[in-house]
Structure formats: structure tokens, C-alpha cells
């Protein structure tokens, strides 16, 4: 562990009721697994967020930020250092009206992606419907370049504001970011300047004027299709593996390898969608990781294809 008693006292004095220690991360992930975060902070505002990250920088203690934990697999021994949850302090949507197109809508990183989708439909703004049904926050969606067969975040993002390790804010346009399939990479200049990965504070999205009734109708169809194809009732992190660049999808390969229903401990390959690993109730992170490796091995042996996890694995 990385925090001695003095550091813990110091953090408690600085952040009071916003900080807890040894917080089970299973409470903060969709998988419902994960050991404790050594320190777990829920800042109440941006100023407090800046204080936390400059404290971490000064003390050399690592931190990670999380949104809703819908794409995270946290290992059983937890996370040394600090975990920062952003859903409380970054929760506003702002837009400057519909006078000209594209309409720019700015959502803070802790806003739920579904709240933003619903906001866009109500306001008669098209462009967000591709993300209907994707759990998590706007910050997580930008980091993951979240998407579906209808589109992805990089199609509509205009710019982000990020916080760097000094606590300062920086605007970055989409042209300065490198998006790929389910991934945003910051360029080296920026991470050097930030002394680490920047924290997304908000994202501005380019949307177009449309008819709320038509958007709602489209939303109904998209959500119905998701309900039919995904085991949303069981804890998971959505699609576990990225699809290979060409050919069959990860789900098809796993299915063809005969792995639907395969189980290790409480982790199971969903019979409804083979790219979902589900927690049947009492899975540990190790069960899920063991099942991940089994899938990778079987798919590689059969098709000579290495499946790469889409889920972000953190912790020790
Ligand atoms: C049932 C189910 C269905 C899903 N379907 C889809 C789908 O159709 N398409 C899809 O793309 N994904 C899907 N997902 C995966 C997941 O919902 C998305 O990746 C989502 O956008 C993650 O958001 P989050 O807030 O939960 O991020 P988290 O899981 O909390 O974090 C994901 C990553 O982003 C980083 N991060 C989060 N917020 C910030 C921030 N503000 N600044 C910097 N880094 C940050 C975290 O450190 C972590 O590395 C699904 C998941 C589930 C459980």
C-alpha cells in the first residue's frame, strides 16, 4: 500500500467527509467485483478536484479517475493510491441555443451518457442516438470512444476541457486527440505537459437540429434491438473483447469456439451474447480474468486470432 498514516490523516484533514479508506470497488463497478481502493475521494467541486490531484502530484501518490465503472475490471486486491469518482462534481449540461448549426452541447464528464442522449432527444437535436443504452458517464464515453454500429463519440466530439496535474484547465480540440476503436490516446506532448494522463472535465458535442418525435421513434428501435441482444440484467462490463479489425466479431469467434455458457467460478460466458462475461452472483475478479484467458487461448488455438480486452483492467 502507498499511503502511510500521516498521509491518511493529512487527506482526512483536507477532504473531510469526501474521503474514505479501503472502499470496496465492487460497489462502484458494473461487474460488482473489485477489492478496496486505498483512498476513495468523491470531490464536491472542481476546486476540490484540483486540490486532490496537486496533492497527489506533490506526494508522488498515483490516482485514477472513474466514472460509473461500467467498463472496469478491478482486481481482487484493489487499487493502491487514490481513486477519484467524478459523478458528483461534474454533473451539468450547458448549451448556447439553437440559432446555428451545428449546435454545440457541452456535458460535464460526470453526466450520465443516457442523460445526455435524453436531453438531446427532448431538445430535438440529432447525433447522440447512437449512444442510447450505453451505460456510464460522458467522461468514460470520451475516454473509451464509446460507440455502437450507429456511430461513436469521435464522430460528434468537438473539443474537451481537461485538468492537468497542476490543477490547471486546458482546452483540447478533437484534431489534437487520437481516437481509434474504443480508445482515446493523448499525444506525448500533452501527457508530458500534464505529467500524466489528463482528467476530462467536459466534452462539447456537435449536434444537428431535428424533430424530437422522429428521434424518439428511432430511440425506441435502437433500445429494443439492444434489449434483444444483450444480457443487461446480469452484472458485466458489456462487450469484454474488442472486435478484430476484419472478419468475424469477437462474439462470433467465441461462439464458434463453443464457449457460450463456459464457466469459471462465478464468471460465465453469456448464452445470449458470447462477448459478454457475466457475474452470476459470486464471481471474483480472478474468476473473470481466468475466464478471459481461457477464451483467449481457445480462440487463438482455433482461429489464430488474439482477442484484446476492451474492458480496462486495473488494480493488483
Ligand atoms: C451492459 C453494458 C453495455 C455496454 N454497451 C456498450 C456499447 O454498446 N458500446 C460501448 O462503447 N461501450 C459499452 N459498454 C461499456 C461502457 O459502458 C462504456 O465504455 C462507457 O462509456 C464507460 O463509461 P464509465 O463512466 O462507466 O467509465 P469507467 O468504466 O468508469 O472508466 C472507463 C475508463 O475511462 C477512464 N475515465 C473515466 N472518466 C474519465 C475522465 N473524466 N477523465 C479521464 N479518464 C476517465 C477510467 O479511468 C477508465 O480508464 C457497456 C457496458 C455495459 C455494462
Coordinates of C-alpha atoms and ligand atoms in Angstrom, one line a residue:
X1 CA 0.0 0.0 0.0
X2 CA 1.2 3.6 -0.7
X3 CA -0.4 5.8 2.0
X4 CA 1.1 5.9 5.5
X5 CA -0.9 7.0 8.5
X6 CA 0.4 10.6 8.2
X7 CA -0.7 10.9 4.6
X8 CA -4.1 9.4 5.5
X9 CA -4.5 12.0 8.4
X10 CA -3.4 14.7 6.0
X11 CA -6.0 13.6 3.4
X12 CA -8.7 13.4 6.0
X13 CA -8.0 16.9 7.3
X14 CA -8.0 18.3 3.7
X15 CA -11.0 16.4 2.3
X16 CA -13.1 15.6 5.3
X17 CA -16.3 13.7 4.6
X18 CA -15.4 13.4 0.8
X19 CA -12.8 10.8 1.5
X20 CA -13.0 7.2 2.7
X21 CA -10.3 4.5 3.0
X22 CA -10.4 0.8 1.9
X23 CA -13.6 1.4 0.0
X24 CA -14.7 -1.8 -1.8
X25 CA -14.6 -1.1 -5.5
X26 CA -17.2 -3.8 -6.1
X27 CA -19.7 -1.1 -5.1
X28 CA -18.5 1.1 -7.9
X29 CA -18.3 -1.3 -10.9
X30 CA -21.0 -2.8 -13.1
X31 CA -19.2 -6.2 -12.7
X32 CA -19.8 -5.9 -9.0
X33 CA -16.2 -7.2 -8.3
X34 CA -13.0 -5.5 -7.2
X35 CA -11.0 -5.1 -4.0
X36 CA -10.6 -2.0 -2.0
X37 CA -9.4 1.4 -3.1
X38 CA -6.8 2.6 -0.6
X39 CA -8.3 6.1 -0.6
X40 CA -11.6 6.9 -2.3
X41 CA -12.5 10.5 -2.9
X42 CA -15.7 12.0 -4.2
X43 CA -14.9 15.7 -4.8
X44 CA -17.8 18.1 -4.5
X45 CA -16.5 20.7 -7.0
X46 CA -13.7 21.3 -9.5
X47 CA -11.6 23.3 -7.0
X48 CA -11.5 20.3 -4.7
X49 CA -10.6 18.0 -7.6
X50 CA -7.7 20.3 -8.4
X51 CA -6.5 20.2 -4.8
X52 CA -6.6 16.4 -4.8
X53 CA -4.6 16.0 -7.9
X54 CA -2.0 18.6 -6.9
X55 CA -1.7 16.9 -3.5
X56 CA -1.1 13.5 -5.3
X57 CA 1.5 15.1 -7.6
X58 CA 3.4 16.7 -4.6
X59 CA 3.4 13.4 -2.6
X60 CA 4.0 11.1 -5.6
X61 CA 0.9 9.1 -4.9
X62 CA -0.9 7.8 -8.1
X63 CA -4.6 8.4 -8.7
X64 CA -7.1 7.1 -11.2
X65 CA -10.5 8.7 -12.0
X66 CA -13.5 6.7 -12.6
X67 CA -17.0 7.4 -14.0
X68 CA -19.6 4.8 -13.5
X69 CA -17.2 1.8 -13.6
X70 CA -19.2 0.2 -16.4
X71 CA -16.0 -0.6 -18.4
X72 CA -13.7 -1.5 -15.5
X73 CA -12.5 -4.8 -14.1
X74 CA -10.8 -4.1 -10.8
X75 CA -8.6 -6.9 -9.4
X76 CA -9.4 -8.6 -6.1
X77 CA -6.6 -6.9 -4.1
X78 CA -7.8 -3.5 -5.0
X79 CA -6.2 -0.3 -6.0
X80 CA -3.2 1.2 -4.2
X81 CA -3.3 5.0 -4.1
X82 CA -6.3 7.2 -4.8
X83 CA -9.5 6.6 -6.7
X84 CA -11.5 9.7 -7.6
X85 CA -15.1 9.4 -8.5
X86 CA -16.3 12.3 -10.7
X87 CA -20.1 11.8 -10.8
X88 CA -20.8 14.3 -8.1
X89 CA -18.8 17.3 -9.1
X90 CA -19.1 17.3 -12.9
X91 CA -22.8 17.0 -13.4
X92 CA -24.0 19.8 -15.7
X93 CA -25.1 20.1 -19.3
X94 CA -24.8 23.5 -21.0
X95 CA -25.8 24.6 -24.5
X96 CA -26.0 28.0 -26.0
X97 CA -29.2 27.7 -28.0
X98 CA -30.2 26.5 -31.4
X99 CA -29.5 29.6 -33.5
X100 CA -26.9 28.0 -35.7
X101 CA -25.9 24.5 -36.7
X102 CA -24.1 22.5 -35.6
X103 CA -25.5 23.1 -32.1
X104 CA -22.7 22.8 -29.5
X105 CA -23.8 20.9 -26.4
X106 CA -21.3 20.7 -23.5
X107 CA -21.7 18.0 -21.0
X108 CA -19.5 17.7 -17.9
X109 CA -17.6 14.4 -17.5
X110 CA -19.8 13.1 -14.7
X111 CA -23.1 13.4 -16.6
X112 CA -24.6 10.0 -17.5
X113 CA -24.3 9.3 -21.2
X114 CA -28.0 8.4 -21.1
X115 CA -28.9 11.7 -19.6
X116 CA -27.2 13.5 -22.5
X117 CA -28.9 11.2 -25.0
X118 CA -32.3 12.0 -23.4
X119 CA -31.5 15.7 -23.3
X120 CA -30.7 15.7 -27.0
X121 CA -33.9 14.0 -27.9
X122 CA -36.0 16.4 -25.8
X123 CA -34.3 19.4 -27.4
X124 CA -34.7 18.0 -30.9
X125 CA -31.0 17.5 -31.5
X126 CA -29.7 14.6 -33.5
X127 CA -26.3 13.0 -33.3
X128 CA -26.5 11.3 -29.9
X129 CA -28.9 8.5 -30.6
X130 CA -26.0 6.1 -31.5
X131 CA -25.1 6.0 -27.7
X132 CA -28.6 5.1 -26.5
X133 CA -28.3 2.3 -24.0
X134 CA -24.5 2.7 -23.4
X135 CA -24.1 2.9 -19.6
X136 CA -21.6 5.2 -17.9
X137 CA -20.6 8.8 -18.0
X138 CA -19.6 11.3 -20.6
X139 CA -16.0 11.2 -19.4
X140 CA -15.9 7.4 -19.6
X141 CA -17.5 7.5 -23.0
X142 CA -14.9 10.0 -24.4
X143 CA -12.0 8.0 -22.9
X144 CA -13.4 4.8 -24.4
X145 CA -14.5 6.4 -27.7
X146 CA -17.8 4.5 -26.8
X147 CA -19.9 3.5 -29.7
X148 CA -22.2 1.1 -31.4
X149 CA -22.8 0.1 -35.0
X150 CA -24.6 3.5 -35.4
X151 CA -21.5 5.7 -34.6
X152 CA -19.1 6.6 -31.9
X153 CA -18.1 9.5 -29.7
X154 CA -15.3 10.6 -32.1
X155 CA -18.0 11.3 -34.8
X156 CA -19.6 14.1 -32.8
X157 CA -17.0 15.4 -30.4
X158 CA -15.8 18.9 -30.9
X159 CA -13.4 19.5 -28.0
X160 CA -12.8 18.7 -24.4
X161 CA -11.6 20.6 -21.3
X162 CA -9.1 18.7 -19.3
X163 CA -7.5 19.2 -16.0
X164 CA -3.7 18.7 -15.8
X165 CA -1.7 17.7 -12.8
X166 CA -1.1 21.3 -11.6
X167 CA -4.9 21.6 -11.4
X168 CA -5.0 24.0 -14.4
X169 CA -7.6 23.6 -17.2
X170 CA -6.7 23.2 -20.8
X171 CA -9.0 23.1 -23.9
X172 CA -8.1 20.4 -26.5
X173 CA -9.8 20.2 -29.8
X174 CA -10.7 16.9 -31.5
X175 CA -8.0 17.5 -34.1
X176 CA -5.4 17.3 -31.2
X177 CA -6.7 13.9 -30.0
X178 CA -6.1 10.5 -31.5
X179 CA -9.2 8.4 -31.5
X180 CA -9.3 4.8 -32.6
X181 CA -11.6 1.8 -32.0
X182 CA -12.8 2.2 -28.3
X183 CA -9.8 4.2 -27.4
X184 CA -8.6 7.8 -27.0
X185 CA -4.9 8.3 -26.9
X186 CA -3.4 11.6 -25.7
X187 CA -0.3 12.7 -27.6
X188 CA 3.0 12.5 -25.8
X189 CA 3.5 16.3 -25.7
X190 CA 0.3 16.7 -23.8
X191 CA 0.9 13.9 -21.3
X192 CA 4.4 15.3 -20.7
X193 CA 3.0 18.7 -20.1
X194 CA 0.3 17.2 -17.8
X195 CA 2.8 14.9 -16.0
X196 CA 0.4 12.1 -16.5
X197 CA -3.0 11.4 -18.1
X198 CA -5.3 14.4 -18.1
X199 CA -8.7 14.3 -16.5
X200 CA -11.6 15.1 -18.8
X201 CA -13.7 17.8 -17.2
X202 CA -16.2 18.2 -20.0
X203 CA -16.9 17.5 -23.7
X204 CA -18.6 19.6 -26.3
X205 CA -20.6 17.8 -28.9
X206 CA -21.7 18.9 -32.4
X207 CA -25.4 18.1 -32.8
X208 CA -27.9 19.0 -35.5
X209 CA -31.5 20.3 -35.4
X210 CA -34.1 17.5 -35.8
X211 CA -37.6 16.5 -34.8
X212 CA -38.0 15.1 -31.2
X213 CA -40.8 12.8 -32.4
X214 CA -38.6 11.2 -35.0
X215 CA -35.7 11.0 -32.6
X216 CA -37.9 9.3 -30.0
X217 CA -39.1 6.8 -32.6
X218 CA -35.6 5.9 -33.6
X219 CA -34.6 5.6 -30.0
X220 CA -37.3 3.0 -29.4
X221 CA -36.0 0.9 -32.2
X222 CA -32.4 1.1 -31.1
X223 CA -33.2 0.3 -27.5
X224 CA -35.4 -2.7 -28.5
X225 CA -32.6 -4.2 -30.5
X226 CA -30.2 -3.8 -27.5
X227 CA -32.6 -5.5 -25.2
X228 CA -33.0 -8.4 -27.5
X229 CA -29.3 -9.0 -28.0
X230 CA -27.6 -8.2 -24.6
X231 CA -27.9 -9.8 -21.2
X232 CA -28.3 -6.4 -19.5
X233 CA -29.9 -8.0 -16.4
X234 CA -26.7 -9.6 -15.3
X235 CA -23.6 -7.7 -13.9
X236 CA -21.0 -7.3 -16.7
X237 CA -18.9 -4.7 -18.4
X238 CA -20.6 -5.0 -21.8
X239 CA -18.5 -6.5 -24.6
X240 CA -15.4 -7.9 -23.0
X241 CA -13.2 -8.1 -26.1
X242 CA -12.6 -5.7 -29.0
X243 CA -13.7 -7.0 -32.4
X244 CA -10.8 -8.0 -34.6
X245 CA -10.2 -5.4 -37.4
X246 CA -11.7 -7.6 -40.0
X247 CA -13.7 -10.8 -40.4
X248 CA -15.8 -12.3 -37.6
X249 CA -16.7 -10.3 -34.5
X250 CA -15.3 -11.3 -31.1
X251 CA -18.7 -12.7 -30.1
X252 CA -18.9 -14.9 -33.3
X253 CA -15.4 -16.3 -32.7
X254 CA -16.2 -17.1 -29.0
X255 CA -19.5 -18.7 -30.0
X256 CA -17.8 -20.7 -32.8
X257 CA -15.1 -21.9 -30.3
X258 CA -18.0 -23.5 -28.4
X259 CA -17.6 -21.3 -25.3
X260 CA -21.2 -20.0 -24.7
X261 CA -22.1 -20.9 -21.2
X262 CA -18.5 -21.8 -20.2
X263 CA -17.9 -21.0 -16.6
X264 CA -15.1 -20.5 -14.1
X265 CA -16.2 -19.9 -10.5
X266 CA -19.0 -17.4 -10.7
X267 CA -18.0 -16.0 -14.1
X268 CA -19.8 -17.2 -17.2
X269 CA -19.8 -16.5 -20.9
X270 CA -23.4 -15.3 -21.6
X271 CA -25.5 -17.7 -23.5
X272 CA -27.3 -14.6 -25.0
X273 CA -24.2 -12.8 -26.3
X274 CA -20.9 -14.6 -26.3
X275 CA -18.8 -11.4 -25.9
X276 CA -20.3 -10.7 -22.5
X277 CA -18.7 -12.2 -19.5
X278 CA -21.3 -12.1 -16.7
X279 CA -21.0 -12.3 -12.9
X280 CA -23.6 -14.9 -12.0
X281 CA -23.6 -13.7 -8.4
X282 CA -20.4 -14.6 -6.5
X283 CA -17.7 -14.1 -9.1
X284 CA -14.3 -12.7 -8.1
X285 CA -12.1 -10.7 -10.4
X286 CA -9.8 -13.7 -10.7
X287 CA -12.7 -15.8 -12.0
X288 CA -13.3 -13.3 -14.7
X289 CA -9.6 -13.0 -15.5
X290 CA -9.2 -16.8 -15.7
X291 CA -12.3 -17.0 -18.0
X292 CA -10.8 -14.2 -20.1
X293 CA -7.6 -16.2 -20.5
X294 CA -9.5 -19.4 -21.3
X295 CA -11.4 -17.5 -24.1
X296 CA -8.2 -16.0 -25.5
X297 CA -6.4 -19.4 -25.6
X298 CA -9.3 -21.3 -27.2
X299 CA -9.9 -18.6 -29.8
X300 CA -6.2 -18.4 -30.6
X301 CA -5.8 -22.2 -30.8
X302 CA -8.8 -22.5 -33.2
X303 CA -8.5 -19.3 -35.3
X304 CA -5.0 -18.0 -34.7
X305 CA -6.6 -14.7 -33.6
X306 CA -5.6 -12.9 -30.3
X307 CA -8.6 -11.2 -28.7
X308 CA -7.7 -8.0 -27.0
X309 CA -9.8 -6.9 -24.0
X310 CA -12.0 -3.8 -24.4
X311 CA -12.5 -3.7 -20.7
X312 CA -10.0 -1.7 -18.7
X313 CA -8.2 -3.9 -16.1
X314 CA -6.8 -2.1 -13.1
X315 CA -5.5 -2.9 -9.7
X316 CA -3.3 -5.5 -8.1
Ligands
LIG1 C1 -24.4 -3.7 -20.2 C2 -23.3 -2.9 -20.8 C3 -23.4 -2.5 -22.1 C4 -22.4 -1.7 -22.7 N1 -22.5 -1.4 -24.0 C5 -21.6 -0.6 -24.6 C6 -21.7 -0.2 -26.0 O1 -22.7 -0.5 -26.7 N2 -20.7 0.5 -26.6 C7 -19.6 0.9 -25.8 O2 -18.7 1.5 -26.4 N3 -19.4 0.5 -24.5 C8 -20.4 -0.2 -23.9 N4 -20.2 -0.6 -22.6 C9 -19.0 -0.2 -21.9 C10 -19.1 1.1 -21.1 O3 -20.4 1.3 -20.7 C11 -18.6 2.3 -21.8 O4 -17.2 2.1 -22.2 C12 -18.7 3.6 -21.0 O5 -18.6 4.7 -21.9 C13 -17.8 3.7 -19.8 O6 -18.1 4.8 -19.0 P1 -17.9 4.9 -17.5 O7 -18.3 6.2 -17.0 O8 -18.6 3.7 -16.8 O9 -16.3 4.7 -17.4 P2 -15.5 3.8 -16.4 O10 -15.7 2.4 -16.6 O11 -15.6 4.4 -15.0 O12 -14.0 4.2 -16.9 C14 -13.5 3.7 -18.2 C15 -12.1 4.4 -18.4 O13 -12.3 5.8 -18.6 C16 -11.5 6.5 -17.6 N5 -12.2 7.7 -17.3 C17 -13.5 7.8 -16.8 N6 -13.8 9.0 -16.7 C18 -12.7 9.8 -17.0 C19 -12.5 11.2 -17.0 N7 -13.4 12.1 -16.7 N8 -11.2 11.6 -17.4 C20 -10.3 10.7 -17.7 N9 -10.5 9.4 -17.7 C21 -11.7 8.9 -17.4 C22 -11.3 5.5 -16.5 O14 -10.1 5.8 -15.7 C23 -11.2 4.2 -17.2 O15 -9.9 4.0 -17.8 C24 -21.2 -1.3 -22.0 C25 -21.2 -1.7 -20.6 C26 -22.2 -2.4 -20.0 C27 -22.1 -2.8 -18.6

